[in-house]
Coordinates of C-alpha atoms in Angstrom, one line a residue:
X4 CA 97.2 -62.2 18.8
X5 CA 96.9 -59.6 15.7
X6 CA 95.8 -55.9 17.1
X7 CA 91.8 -56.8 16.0
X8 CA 91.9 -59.9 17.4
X9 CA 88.6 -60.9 19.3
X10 CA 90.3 -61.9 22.7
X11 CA 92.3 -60.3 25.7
X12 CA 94.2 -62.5 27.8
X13 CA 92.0 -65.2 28.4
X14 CA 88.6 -63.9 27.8
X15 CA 86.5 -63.1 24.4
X16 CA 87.1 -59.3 24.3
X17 CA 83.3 -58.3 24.6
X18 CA 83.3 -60.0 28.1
X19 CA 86.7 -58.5 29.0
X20 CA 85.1 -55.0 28.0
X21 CA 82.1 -55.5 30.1
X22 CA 84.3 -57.0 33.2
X23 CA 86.5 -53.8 33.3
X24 CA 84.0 -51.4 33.0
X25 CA 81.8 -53.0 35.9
X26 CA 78.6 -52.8 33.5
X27 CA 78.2 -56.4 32.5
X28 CA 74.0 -55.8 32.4
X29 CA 74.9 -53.5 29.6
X30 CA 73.7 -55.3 25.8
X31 CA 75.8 -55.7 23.1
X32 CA 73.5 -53.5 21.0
X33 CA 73.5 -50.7 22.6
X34 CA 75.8 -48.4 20.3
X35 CA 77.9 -47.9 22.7
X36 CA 79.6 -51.3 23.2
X37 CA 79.1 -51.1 19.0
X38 CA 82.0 -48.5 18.9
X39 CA 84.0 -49.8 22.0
X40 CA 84.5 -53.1 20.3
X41 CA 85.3 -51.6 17.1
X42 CA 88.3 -50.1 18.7
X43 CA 91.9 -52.0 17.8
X44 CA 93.6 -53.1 20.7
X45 CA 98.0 -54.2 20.1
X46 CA 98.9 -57.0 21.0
X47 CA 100.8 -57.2 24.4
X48 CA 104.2 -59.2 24.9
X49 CA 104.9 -59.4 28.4
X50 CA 102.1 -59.3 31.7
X51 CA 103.6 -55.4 32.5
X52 CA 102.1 -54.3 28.4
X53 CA 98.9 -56.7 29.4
X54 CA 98.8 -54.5 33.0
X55 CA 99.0 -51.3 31.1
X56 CA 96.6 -52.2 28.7
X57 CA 94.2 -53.1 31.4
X58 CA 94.4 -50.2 33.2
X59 CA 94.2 -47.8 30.0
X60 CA 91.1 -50.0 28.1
X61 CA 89.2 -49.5 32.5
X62 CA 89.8 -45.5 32.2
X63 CA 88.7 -45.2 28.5
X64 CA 85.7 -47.7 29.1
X65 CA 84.3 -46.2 32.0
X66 CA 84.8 -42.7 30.4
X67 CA 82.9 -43.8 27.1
X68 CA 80.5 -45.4 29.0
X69 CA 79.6 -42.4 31.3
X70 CA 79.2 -40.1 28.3
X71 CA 77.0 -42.4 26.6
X72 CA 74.7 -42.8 29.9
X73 CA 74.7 -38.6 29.3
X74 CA 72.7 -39.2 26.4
X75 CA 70.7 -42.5 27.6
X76 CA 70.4 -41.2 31.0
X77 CA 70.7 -43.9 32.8
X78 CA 68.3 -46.4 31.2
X79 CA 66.3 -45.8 27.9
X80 CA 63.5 -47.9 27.2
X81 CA 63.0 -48.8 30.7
X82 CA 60.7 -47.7 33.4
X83 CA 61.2 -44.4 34.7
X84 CA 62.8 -44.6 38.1
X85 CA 61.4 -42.6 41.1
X86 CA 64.4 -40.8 41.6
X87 CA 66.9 -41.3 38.6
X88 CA 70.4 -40.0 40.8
X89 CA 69.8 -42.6 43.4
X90 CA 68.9 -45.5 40.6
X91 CA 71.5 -44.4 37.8
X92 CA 74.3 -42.6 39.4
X93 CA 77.2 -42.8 36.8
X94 CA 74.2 -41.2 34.8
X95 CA 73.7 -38.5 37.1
X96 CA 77.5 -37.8 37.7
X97 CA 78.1 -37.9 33.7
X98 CA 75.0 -35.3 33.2
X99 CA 76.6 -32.7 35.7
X100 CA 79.7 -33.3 34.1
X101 CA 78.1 -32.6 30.9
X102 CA 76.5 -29.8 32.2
X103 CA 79.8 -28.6 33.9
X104 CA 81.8 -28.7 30.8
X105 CA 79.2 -26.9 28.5
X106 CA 78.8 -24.3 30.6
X107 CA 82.5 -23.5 30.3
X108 CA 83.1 -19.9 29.4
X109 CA 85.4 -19.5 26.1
X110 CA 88.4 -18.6 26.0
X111 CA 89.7 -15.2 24.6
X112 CA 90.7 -17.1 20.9
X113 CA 89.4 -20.9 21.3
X114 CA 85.3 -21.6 22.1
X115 CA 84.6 -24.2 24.1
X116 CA 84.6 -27.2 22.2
X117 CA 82.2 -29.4 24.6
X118 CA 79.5 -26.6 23.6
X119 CA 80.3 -26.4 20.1
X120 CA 79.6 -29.7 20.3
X121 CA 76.7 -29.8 21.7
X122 CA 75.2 -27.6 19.6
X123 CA 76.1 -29.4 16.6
X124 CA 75.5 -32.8 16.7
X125 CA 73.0 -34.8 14.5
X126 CA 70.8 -37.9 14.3
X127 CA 72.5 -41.0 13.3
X128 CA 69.8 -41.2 11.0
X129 CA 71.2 -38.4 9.3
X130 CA 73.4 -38.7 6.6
X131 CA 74.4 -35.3 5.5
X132 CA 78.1 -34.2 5.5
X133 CA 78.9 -32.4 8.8
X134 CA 80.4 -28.8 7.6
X135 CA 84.4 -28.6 7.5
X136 CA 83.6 -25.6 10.3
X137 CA 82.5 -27.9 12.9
X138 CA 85.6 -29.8 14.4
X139 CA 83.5 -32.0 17.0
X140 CA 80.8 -33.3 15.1
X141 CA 79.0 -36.7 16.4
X142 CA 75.9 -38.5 16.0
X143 CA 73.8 -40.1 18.5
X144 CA 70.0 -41.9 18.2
X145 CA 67.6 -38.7 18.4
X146 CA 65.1 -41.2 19.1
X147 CA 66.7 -42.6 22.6
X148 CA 67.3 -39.5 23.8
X149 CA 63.3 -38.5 23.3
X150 CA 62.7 -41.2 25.0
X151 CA 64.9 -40.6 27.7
X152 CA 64.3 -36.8 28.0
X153 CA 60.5 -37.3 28.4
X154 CA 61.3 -39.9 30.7
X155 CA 63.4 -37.9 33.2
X156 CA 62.2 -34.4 33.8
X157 CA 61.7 -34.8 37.7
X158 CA 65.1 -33.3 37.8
X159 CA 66.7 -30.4 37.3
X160 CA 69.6 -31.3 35.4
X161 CA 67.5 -33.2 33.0
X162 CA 65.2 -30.2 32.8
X163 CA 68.2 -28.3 32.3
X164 CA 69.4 -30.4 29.4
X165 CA 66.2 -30.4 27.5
X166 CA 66.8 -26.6 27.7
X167 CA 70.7 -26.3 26.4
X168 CA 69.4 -28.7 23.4
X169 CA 66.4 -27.1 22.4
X170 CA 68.0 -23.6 22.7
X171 CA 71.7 -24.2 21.2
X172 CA 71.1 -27.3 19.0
X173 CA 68.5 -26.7 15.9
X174 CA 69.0 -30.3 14.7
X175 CA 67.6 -31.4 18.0
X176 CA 64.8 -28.8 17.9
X177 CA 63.2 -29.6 14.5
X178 CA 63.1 -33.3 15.6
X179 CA 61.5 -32.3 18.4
X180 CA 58.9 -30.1 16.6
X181 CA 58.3 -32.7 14.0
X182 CA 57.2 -35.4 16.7
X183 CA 53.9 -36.5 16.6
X184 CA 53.9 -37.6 20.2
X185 CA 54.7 -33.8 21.9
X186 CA 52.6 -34.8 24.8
X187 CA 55.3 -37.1 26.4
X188 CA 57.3 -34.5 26.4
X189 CA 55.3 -31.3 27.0
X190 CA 53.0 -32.8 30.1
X191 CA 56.3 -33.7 32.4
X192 CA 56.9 -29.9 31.7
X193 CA 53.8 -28.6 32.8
X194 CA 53.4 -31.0 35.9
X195 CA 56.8 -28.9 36.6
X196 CA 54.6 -25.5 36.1
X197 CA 52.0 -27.0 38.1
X198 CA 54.0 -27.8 41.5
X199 CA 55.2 -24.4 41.0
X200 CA 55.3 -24.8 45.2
X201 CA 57.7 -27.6 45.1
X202 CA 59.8 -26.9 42.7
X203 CA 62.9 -24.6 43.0
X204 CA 62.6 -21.2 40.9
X205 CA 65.4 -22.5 38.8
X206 CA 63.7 -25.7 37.6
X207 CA 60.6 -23.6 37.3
X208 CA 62.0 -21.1 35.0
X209 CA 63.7 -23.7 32.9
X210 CA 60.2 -25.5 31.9
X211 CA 58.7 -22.3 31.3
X212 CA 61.5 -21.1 28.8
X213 CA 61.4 -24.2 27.5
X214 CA 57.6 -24.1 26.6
X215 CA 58.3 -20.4 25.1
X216 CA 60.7 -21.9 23.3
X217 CA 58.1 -24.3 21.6
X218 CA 55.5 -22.0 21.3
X219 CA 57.7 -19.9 18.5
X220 CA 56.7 -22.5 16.5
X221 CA 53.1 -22.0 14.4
X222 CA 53.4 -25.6 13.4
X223 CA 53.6 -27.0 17.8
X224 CA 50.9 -24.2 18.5
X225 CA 48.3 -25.5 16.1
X226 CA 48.7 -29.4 16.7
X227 CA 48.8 -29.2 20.8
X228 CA 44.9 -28.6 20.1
X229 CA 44.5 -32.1 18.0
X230 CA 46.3 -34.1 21.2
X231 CA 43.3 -34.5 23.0
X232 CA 44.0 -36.1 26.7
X233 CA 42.2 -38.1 29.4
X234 CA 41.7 -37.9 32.7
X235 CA 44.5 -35.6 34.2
X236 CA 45.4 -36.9 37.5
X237 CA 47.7 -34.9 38.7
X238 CA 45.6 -31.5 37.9
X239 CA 43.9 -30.9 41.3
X240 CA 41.5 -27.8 40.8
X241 CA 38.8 -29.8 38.8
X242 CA 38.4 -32.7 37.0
X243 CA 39.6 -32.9 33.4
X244 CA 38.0 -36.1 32.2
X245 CA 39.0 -34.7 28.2
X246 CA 40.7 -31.7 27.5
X247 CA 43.3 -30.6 24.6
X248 CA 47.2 -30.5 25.2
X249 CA 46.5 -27.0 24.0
X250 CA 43.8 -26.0 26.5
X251 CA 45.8 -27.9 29.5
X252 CA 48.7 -25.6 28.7
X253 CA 47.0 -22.5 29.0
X254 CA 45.2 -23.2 32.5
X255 CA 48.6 -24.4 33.5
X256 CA 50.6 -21.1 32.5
X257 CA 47.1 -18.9 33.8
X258 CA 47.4 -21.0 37.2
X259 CA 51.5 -20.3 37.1
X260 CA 50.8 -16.6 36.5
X261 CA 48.3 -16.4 39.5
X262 CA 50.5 -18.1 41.8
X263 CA 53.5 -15.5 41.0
X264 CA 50.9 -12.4 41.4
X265 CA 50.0 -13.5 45.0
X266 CA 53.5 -15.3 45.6
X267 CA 56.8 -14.7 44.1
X268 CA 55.8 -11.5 42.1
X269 CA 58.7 -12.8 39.7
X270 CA 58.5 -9.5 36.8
X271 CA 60.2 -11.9 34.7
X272 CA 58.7 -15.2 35.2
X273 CA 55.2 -13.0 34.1
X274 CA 56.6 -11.9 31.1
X275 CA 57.6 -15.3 29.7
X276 CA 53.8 -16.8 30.7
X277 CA 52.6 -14.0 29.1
X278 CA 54.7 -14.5 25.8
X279 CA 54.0 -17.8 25.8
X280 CA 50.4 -17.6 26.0
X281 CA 50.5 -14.2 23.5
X282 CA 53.2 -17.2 20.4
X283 CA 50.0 -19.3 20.9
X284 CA 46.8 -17.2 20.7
X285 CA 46.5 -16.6 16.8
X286 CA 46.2 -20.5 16.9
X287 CA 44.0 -20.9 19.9
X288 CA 41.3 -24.1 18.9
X289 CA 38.0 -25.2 20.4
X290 CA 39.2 -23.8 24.1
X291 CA 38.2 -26.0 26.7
X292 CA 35.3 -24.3 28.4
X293 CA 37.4 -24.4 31.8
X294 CA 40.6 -22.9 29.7
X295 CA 38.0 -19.9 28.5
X296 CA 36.4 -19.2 31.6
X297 CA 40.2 -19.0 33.0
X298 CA 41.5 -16.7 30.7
X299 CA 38.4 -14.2 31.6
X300 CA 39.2 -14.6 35.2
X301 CA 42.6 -14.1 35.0
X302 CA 41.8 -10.7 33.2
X303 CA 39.0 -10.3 36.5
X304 CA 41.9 -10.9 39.2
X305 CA 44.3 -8.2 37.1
X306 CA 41.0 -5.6 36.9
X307 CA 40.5 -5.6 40.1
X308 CA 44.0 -5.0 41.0
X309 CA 44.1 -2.3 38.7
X310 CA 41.5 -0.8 40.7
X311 CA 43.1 -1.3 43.9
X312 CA 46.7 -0.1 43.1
X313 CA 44.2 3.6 41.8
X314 CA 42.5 3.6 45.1
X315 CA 45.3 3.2 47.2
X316 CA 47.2 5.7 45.5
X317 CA 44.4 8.4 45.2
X318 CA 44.5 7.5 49.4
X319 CA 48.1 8.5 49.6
X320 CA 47.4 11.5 47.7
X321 CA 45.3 12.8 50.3
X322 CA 47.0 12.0 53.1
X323 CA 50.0 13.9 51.8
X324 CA 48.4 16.9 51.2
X325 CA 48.4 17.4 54.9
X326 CA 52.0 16.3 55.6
X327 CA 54.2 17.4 53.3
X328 CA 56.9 15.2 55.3
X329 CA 55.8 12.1 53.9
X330 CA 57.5 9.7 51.2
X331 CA 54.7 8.4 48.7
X332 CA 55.1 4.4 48.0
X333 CA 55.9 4.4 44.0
X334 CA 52.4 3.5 43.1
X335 CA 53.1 5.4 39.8
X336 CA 55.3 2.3 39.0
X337 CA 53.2 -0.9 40.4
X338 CA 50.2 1.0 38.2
X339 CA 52.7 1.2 34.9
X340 CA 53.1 -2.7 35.6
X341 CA 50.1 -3.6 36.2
X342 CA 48.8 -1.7 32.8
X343 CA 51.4 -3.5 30.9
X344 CA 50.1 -6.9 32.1
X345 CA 46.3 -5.9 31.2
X346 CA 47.2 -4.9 27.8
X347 CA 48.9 -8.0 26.9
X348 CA 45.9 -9.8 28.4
X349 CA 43.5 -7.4 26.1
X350 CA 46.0 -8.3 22.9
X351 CA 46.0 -12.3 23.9
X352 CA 42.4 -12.1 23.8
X353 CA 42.3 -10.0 20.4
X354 CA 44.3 -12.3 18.6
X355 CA 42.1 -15.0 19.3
X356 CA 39.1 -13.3 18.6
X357 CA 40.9 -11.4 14.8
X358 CA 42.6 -15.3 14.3
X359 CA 40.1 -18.1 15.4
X360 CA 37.0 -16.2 17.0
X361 CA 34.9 -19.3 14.9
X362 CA 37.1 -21.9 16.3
X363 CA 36.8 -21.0 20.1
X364 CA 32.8 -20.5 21.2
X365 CA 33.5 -20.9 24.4
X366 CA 36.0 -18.2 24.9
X367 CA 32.9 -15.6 23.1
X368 CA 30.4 -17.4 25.8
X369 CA 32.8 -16.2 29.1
X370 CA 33.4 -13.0 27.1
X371 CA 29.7 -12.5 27.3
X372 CA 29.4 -13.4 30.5
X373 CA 31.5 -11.4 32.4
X374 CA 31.3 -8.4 29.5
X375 CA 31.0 -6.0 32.3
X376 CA 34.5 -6.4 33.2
X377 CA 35.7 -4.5 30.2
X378 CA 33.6 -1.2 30.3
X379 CA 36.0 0.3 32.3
X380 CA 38.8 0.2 29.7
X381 CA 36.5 1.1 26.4
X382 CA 37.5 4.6 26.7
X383 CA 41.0 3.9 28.7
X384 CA 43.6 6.0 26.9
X385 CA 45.9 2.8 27.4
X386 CA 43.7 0.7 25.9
X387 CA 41.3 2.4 23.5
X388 CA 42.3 0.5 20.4
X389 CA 42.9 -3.0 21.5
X390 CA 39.3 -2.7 23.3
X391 CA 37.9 -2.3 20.0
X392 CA 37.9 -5.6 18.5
X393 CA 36.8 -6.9 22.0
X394 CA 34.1 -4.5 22.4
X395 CA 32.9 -5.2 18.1
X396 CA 32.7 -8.9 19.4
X397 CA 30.6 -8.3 23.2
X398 CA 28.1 -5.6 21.6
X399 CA 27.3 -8.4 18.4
X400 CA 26.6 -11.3 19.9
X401 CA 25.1 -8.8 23.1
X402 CA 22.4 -8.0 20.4
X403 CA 22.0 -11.5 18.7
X404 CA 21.1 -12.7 22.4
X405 CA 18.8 -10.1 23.3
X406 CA 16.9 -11.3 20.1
X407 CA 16.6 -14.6 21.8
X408 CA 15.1 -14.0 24.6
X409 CA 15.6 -14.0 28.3
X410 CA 16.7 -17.1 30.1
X411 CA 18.4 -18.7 27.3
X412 CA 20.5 -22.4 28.4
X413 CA 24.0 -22.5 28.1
X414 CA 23.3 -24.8 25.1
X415 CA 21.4 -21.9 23.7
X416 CA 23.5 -19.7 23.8
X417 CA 25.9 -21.8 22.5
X418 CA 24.5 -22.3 19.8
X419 CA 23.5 -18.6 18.9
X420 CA 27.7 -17.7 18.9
X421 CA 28.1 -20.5 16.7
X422 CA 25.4 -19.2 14.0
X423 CA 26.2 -15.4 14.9
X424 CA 30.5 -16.2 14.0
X425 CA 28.8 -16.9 10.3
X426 CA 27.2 -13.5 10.3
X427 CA 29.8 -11.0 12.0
X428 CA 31.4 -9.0 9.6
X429 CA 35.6 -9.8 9.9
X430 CA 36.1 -7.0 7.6
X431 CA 34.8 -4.4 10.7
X432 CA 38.0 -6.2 12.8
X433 CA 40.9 -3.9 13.4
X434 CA 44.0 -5.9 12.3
X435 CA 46.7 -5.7 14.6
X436 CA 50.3 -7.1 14.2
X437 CA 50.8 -10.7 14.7
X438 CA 52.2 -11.2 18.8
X439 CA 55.2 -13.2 18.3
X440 CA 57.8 -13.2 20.8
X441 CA 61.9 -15.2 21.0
X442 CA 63.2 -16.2 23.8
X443 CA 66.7 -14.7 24.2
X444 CA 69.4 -15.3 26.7
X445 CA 70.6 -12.6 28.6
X446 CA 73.7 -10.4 27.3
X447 CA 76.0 -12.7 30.0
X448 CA 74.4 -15.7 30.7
X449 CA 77.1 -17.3 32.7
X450 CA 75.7 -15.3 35.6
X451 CA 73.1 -17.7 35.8
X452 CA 73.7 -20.9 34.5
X453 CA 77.4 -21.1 36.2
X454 CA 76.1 -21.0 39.7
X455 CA 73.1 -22.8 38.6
X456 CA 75.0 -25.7 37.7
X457 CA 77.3 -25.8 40.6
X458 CA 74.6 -25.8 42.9
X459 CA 73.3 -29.0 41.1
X460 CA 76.7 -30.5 41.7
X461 CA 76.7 -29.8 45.4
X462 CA 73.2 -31.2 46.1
X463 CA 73.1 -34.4 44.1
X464 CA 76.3 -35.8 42.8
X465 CA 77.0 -38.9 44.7
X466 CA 79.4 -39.6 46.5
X467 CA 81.6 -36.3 46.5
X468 CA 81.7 -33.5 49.7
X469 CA 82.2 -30.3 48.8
X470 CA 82.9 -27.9 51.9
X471 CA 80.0 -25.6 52.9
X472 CA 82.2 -23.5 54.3
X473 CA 84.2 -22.9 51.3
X474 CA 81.4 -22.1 48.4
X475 CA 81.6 -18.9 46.9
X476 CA 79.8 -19.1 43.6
X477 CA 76.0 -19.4 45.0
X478 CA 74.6 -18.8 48.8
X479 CA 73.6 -22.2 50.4
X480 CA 70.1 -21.1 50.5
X481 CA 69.8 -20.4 47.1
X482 CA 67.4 -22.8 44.6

């Protein structure tokens, strides 16, 4: 036999391949086999070379095949399974490992290569040079690993890949962005958001970074309003027979922030809703009357705990004034937060109204509505000049109704902001700068993502035990 010669032994070399690897239902398309059997093999002159062959072509076959499955995971193209580490294991195992390996810290004068990697690779469809700098370049079918991404985010580790890529990878992130089918991707993210109960805070804050990471983008912000959806099953609170991507996203990150107010009271799981939903308002479109009436309430719930955290503190203050012994609780602080979370709440509403206040009716209608609400910060020294926009918009359309008549229909009114949007001056808006914020990692983010990872290791690869007793990188209660 010559060293490219299509046989081994006594089998064709694509069914030796497939034999030794133990994935025989694996087709000859896929790129992976491609590569394998473009690989020379010497010929061997004695059954001990043809023993050492065969034991060398089973550890580099079942190694290229479980870093290919990383990218495939486990099965693109096919249904989704119901739980992907029980269905596609070597998949699972070669995603921690992944995982594992890009988390490596560098060392003092070499980075870590698996990273580098990551963070460099490009569509095979690309055909620009890789740079001389990068020494572990690769392509692989941006298009499968879509597929497969969208396909897998019940787990953490997928959740956690989609993450490293978007964040560390920009060829992978403008592919992304440039889709035209976002929605297969950015609905398994918020059905994350949305069983905020059942999810571990890890996997929680992963989607949520990841949809901060997409709302940076002007271009995802404006065309998550054109995807209009139907019927949202899994969105309990009311039914959604049509609704935008756009809108769905902001009663999903209103409904996350509301649930960590009376829950978790996660300080930084608020601020990255609230940045999310403060990269998206300048391009808020025809908000779902349920998405409007949302973003007023959520304003309701933080006004009236505004008012609380003042009463209970002008309490304390009386009650010390007779004991001189007692320690105040630091309302001073919980009132600072609190006032920080309003204002962004008053500057997410501005932007719509100084952006797009003719593109979202709806949003004017539950401002009217509950216009009440505000009066108490119009002359609020914290909020003075981001209530004037707000308060332009409530006392012009106030007066436009008031011409109208008493007991106007929802219709009615309606259609008096729409006409009124034609006639209010924009010149009499304040302009404010643009909200914009970036997602960045913390100053040592190995703190986090090594024990992070670890822990995904211990509860779901397959097959290996790892001593309870002995783990000192995360507590066993820890998600």
């Amino acid at each position: 036999m010559g060293s490219n010669s299509s046989r081994i032994g006594d089998l064709p070399k694509n069914e030796y391949l497939k034999k030794l690897s133990g994935t025989e239902s694996v087709s000859e398309n896929d790129p992976f086999w491609n590569q394998l059997l473009s690989f020379s093999f010497p010929a061997p002159t004695s059954s001990t070379e043809l023993k050492l062959l065969e034991e060398a072509t089973i550890s580099v076959c079942r190694s290229l095949a479980g870093l290919w499955t990383v990218f495939t995971l486990g099965g693109v193209g096919s249904k989704a399974a119901a739980s992907p580490e029980l269905s596609s294991p070597l998949a699972n195992q070669s995603l921690l490992l992944l995982l594992v390996l890009a988390n490596l810290t560098d060392a003092s004068d070499v980075p870590n290569p698996y990273r580098q990697a990551i963070m460099s690779f490009k569509n095979t469809q690309d055909s620009s040079p890789f740079p001389s700098s990068i020494p572990h370049a690769f392509q692989i079918n941006f298009n499968s690993l879509y597929t497969a991404l969208c396909e897998q985010q019940t787990s953490d580790q997928a959740t956690l890949l989609l993450y490293t890529l978007l964040h560390q990878n920009s060829n992978i992130r403008t592919y992304m962005l440039a889709r035209t089918d976002m929605e297969n991707l950015v609905l398994p993210i918020l059905e994350i958001l949305y069983h905020v109960e059942e999810r571990n805070s890890h996997h929680v804050y992963m989607a949520l970074i990841i949809l901060l990471i997409l709302t940076e983008d002007d271009g995802f912000n404006r065309s998550i309003h054109e995807v209009i959806l139907k019927n949202i099953t899994w969105y309990s609170e009311r039914v959604l027979t049509e609704i935008s991507l756009g809108s769905l996203l902001i009663l999903v990150v209103i409904r996350t922030i509301q649930y960590n107010m009376t829950r978790t009271r996660d300080k930084y799981l608020h601020t990255n809703c609230l940045a999310a939903l403060a990269n998206m308002s300048a391009q808020f479109r025809s908000l779902h009357q349920y998405a409007a009436q949302r973003i007023i309430s959520l304003f309701s719930l933080l006004s009236k705990k505004h008012n609380k955290v003042l009463e209970q503190a002008t309490q304390s203050l009386r009650g010390s004034l007779s004991s001189n012994d007692v320690p105040l609780p630091d309302y001073a602080q919980d009132l600072n937060v609190i006032e920080e979370v309003i204002r962004m709440m008053l500057e997410i509403i501005n932007s719509c109204l100084t952006n797009s206040l003719h593109h979202n009716p709806n949003l004017v209608y539950a401002l009217l509505y509950k216009r009440d609400l505000f009066e108490q910060f119009r002359t609020h020294p914290s909020f003075q000049d981001i209530m004037q926009n707000i308060d332009l918009v409530i006392t012009f359309f106030s007066s436009r109704l008031l011409q109208a008549g008493a007991e106007l229909s929802v219709e009615r009114v309606l259609e008096i902001i729409k006409q009124g949007v034609v006639a209010l001056p924009k010149d009499r808006l304040k302009k404010f700068p643009e909200l914009k914020f970036k997602y960045v990692e913390e100053e040592q983010p190995e703190e986090f993502f090594i024990p992070y990872v670890w822990s995904l290791v211990y509860n779901s690869a397959v097959g290996l035990y790892w001593n309870p007793q002995a783990i000192q990188l995360f507590t066993m209660d820890s998600d």
